[in-house]
Amino acid sequence: MRRSWWTATGLVARREWNERIGARSYRITTVVLVAAVVLAVGIPALLSGSSKPHKVGVVGGAQGIATVRAAGAVIKQKVDPVPYASLAGAQRQLRAGHLSGVYVVGRRVLIKQAPASGTSSPALANAIAQLGAGGAHAAAIAQPLPVHGLERAAKPLPTRLTGMAVAILIYILVLTYGQRITSGVVEEKSSRVVEILLSSIRPAQLLIGKVLGIGATALVQVAALVAAFFIVASATGSNVLHGAAAGVVVIGALWMVLGYAMYCTMFAAAGSMVSRESDANNITFPVVIPLLVAYVLSFNVIFSASGPGFYKVLAYIPLTAPIASTVEYAIGGIGVLGVAISLVVSAALTAVLARVAAKIYENSILRTGARISLREALREV
Amino acid sequence: MLELDDLHRRFGDVAALDGMTFAVPPRTMFGFLGPNGAGKTTAMRAVLGVTSLDSGSIRFAGAPVDDRARRRFGYMPEERGLYPSMRVLDQLQYFGRLHDMDASAARRAGEDLCRRLGLSERLDAKVEELSLGNQQRVQLAAALVHDPELLVLDEPFSGLDPVGVDDLSQALAERAAEGATVVFSSHQLDLVEHLCEQVAIVDHGRLVATGSVSELAHGGVIRLAVRVAGDADGRWADALPAGARRRSVAADGTVVVELDDERDSDAVLDAARAAGRVEQFGAARRRLSEVFREAVRRDSPPAAVEELHAR
């Protein structure tokens, strides 16, 4: 009976899938991570969205109060118009964050921060701008009033925080699943079952099947997290859906998949070089250093205005890109094009790394005893 | 027929295989012998494709062995190995499927084997929960589940208790009787002598002797075991006829005489009779252990321990 290369590879992948998908630890981590997303997205939305009405300053005419109320009705949120005598007073309050916006009747709408390019203004400001235009000149075609930001466009905090959350998740997922691969390889090696396996399949089939099977379980978890993000965000009317945060989540999900692909074969190669579970941690540490660097520096970048200048470079270097690129996008340091370039570069390196890792794996997987040096692993045929 | 032809494999400065060549006839129990480090494990791994060769070829049933052919082989490595936390039947099914079986056939074969090996109660147990003896049974089942045409076992008897040895011997003999070719390495030479029709003895990566157990025991020279009553030192053999040599004298006075020509046996008998009453006169068969020691040029033990068999 003939069979293709993928038949046996698929069998290996399915074994990995079955072994892990049913494990209690997998179900627990999935629940915990989904719960974390639900809380992170849902709680701020519920606090800001429903319970607290938006305060909107009104300058220059009592008819503006009705317009603001009507705008609130349009977007189905509670809005509390506050008349101000002077524009300067209203602007001070807006800057201080006490107001969601200021309506200068018949002229314009002010918000604290101008929307980032490519994104729209907050829904409330848009609604006021629309209604305000119609209200002032009843017969005029409703060309909405301009919406101005008091401050220059920058990624708002919700987007930055989403970026941080995604960076943490990428780090956790690549590390968790990478170490799962390493320990799976070490288990096969230390239990010597690998010799039986390799009497019927090639090392590359065992390697690819393993990373695909474990990767599939990771993908299910990522999909659950992304779905939880969008479901909770839309159900609670969270503002993360309006800003760039949704983009950060989508880009982050792409980086999770590519980050896993980039690191998974290296974790397997590392596992093949040791014979005991206790040595596994030592050998995986050098593998994760680039990701760790990008991760540790990301906090600085998220919370300071600029962060270290070279962080943007890390966004284009494949091994640091999964985190650095996501974070730079979240703070507005690079755009979609930059992310796309970085994804392509990383995908190319992933193919190269997979080749090198497969060679190390093939050379090391049947050698037992002392830890194998990298030079030996690469040299021997 | 499994043919190993001029296999070479070096590991650094060590030539694990240095032109190893021999053939295993179909449907036989074949013993693969050699001192530690002789290249047995490397040769078996090469047959299973687990180790690559520097040069040489391996054929089975006349065709070069490729991955597809290897899926009709069963293998039990010296270092036993199974997934510790996988259930017995799942594991056997998995190995069956890796050897081209479909899921249901592999499961049935696994259940069937477990029944024959007395593991029916433990189908859903994890391997790590089993006793050592049962783990070894599962290991054997993993090698047998796809009903291999060639079964290669590296030291299958090491670490087994006498009951385990008997069970495994029986299982292997059954497979050979059903038409499989069974090749195994062992240091338990008495067991090999008892079980195998044919053996190969290797040393330093090369074949040093091969053939049927009886051919090797015969060794190309005629040997007689002769004992003359009352001659505990075998003195009568001080003067043997031409063409006969005294090889050794056992503690009980039995003399092993080597002949160039079997027609000289009458002259030897005459010489013995002349010395006294002949208590024993027969062909002396070498034990496999003796053949082995000679073949690998290790010193034979003193004659006193040498065992003799009258044919």
Coordinates of C-alpha atoms in Angstrom, one line a residue, chain A residues 153-156 159-161 163-164 244 248 298-308 311-312 324-334:
Chain A
A153 CA -3.2 62.1 17.3
A154 CA -1.6 59.3 19.2
K155 CA -2.7 55.9 20.0
P156 CA -5.0 56.2 22.9
T159 CA -5.0 50.6 22.2
R160 CA -1.7 50.7 24.1
L161 CA -3.1 48.5 26.8
G163 CA -1.0 46.0 22.7
M164 CA 0.5 45.1 26.1
A244 CA -7.1 50.8 16.6
V248 CA -3.9 45.3 17.3
S298 CA 7.7 46.4 25.6
F299 CA 6.5 47.7 29.0
N300 CA 8.7 50.7 28.8
V301 CA 7.5 51.4 25.2
I302 CA 3.9 51.0 26.1
F303 CA 3.9 53.3 29.1
S304 CA 6.4 56.0 28.1
A305 CA 5.7 58.3 25.2
S306 CA 8.7 57.0 23.1
G307 CA 10.6 54.2 24.7
P308 CA 14.0 53.2 23.5
Y311 CA 12.7 49.2 19.8
K312 CA 11.4 50.0 16.4
A324 CA 8.1 44.2 19.1
S325 CA 6.1 44.6 15.9
T326 CA 2.7 44.2 17.7
V327 CA 3.8 46.7 20.4
E328 CA 5.1 49.3 17.9
Y329 CA 1.8 49.0 16.0
A330 CA -0.2 49.5 19.2
I331 CA 1.7 52.7 20.0
G332 CA 1.5 54.0 16.5
G333 CA 5.3 53.6 15.9
I334 CA 4.8 51.6 12.7

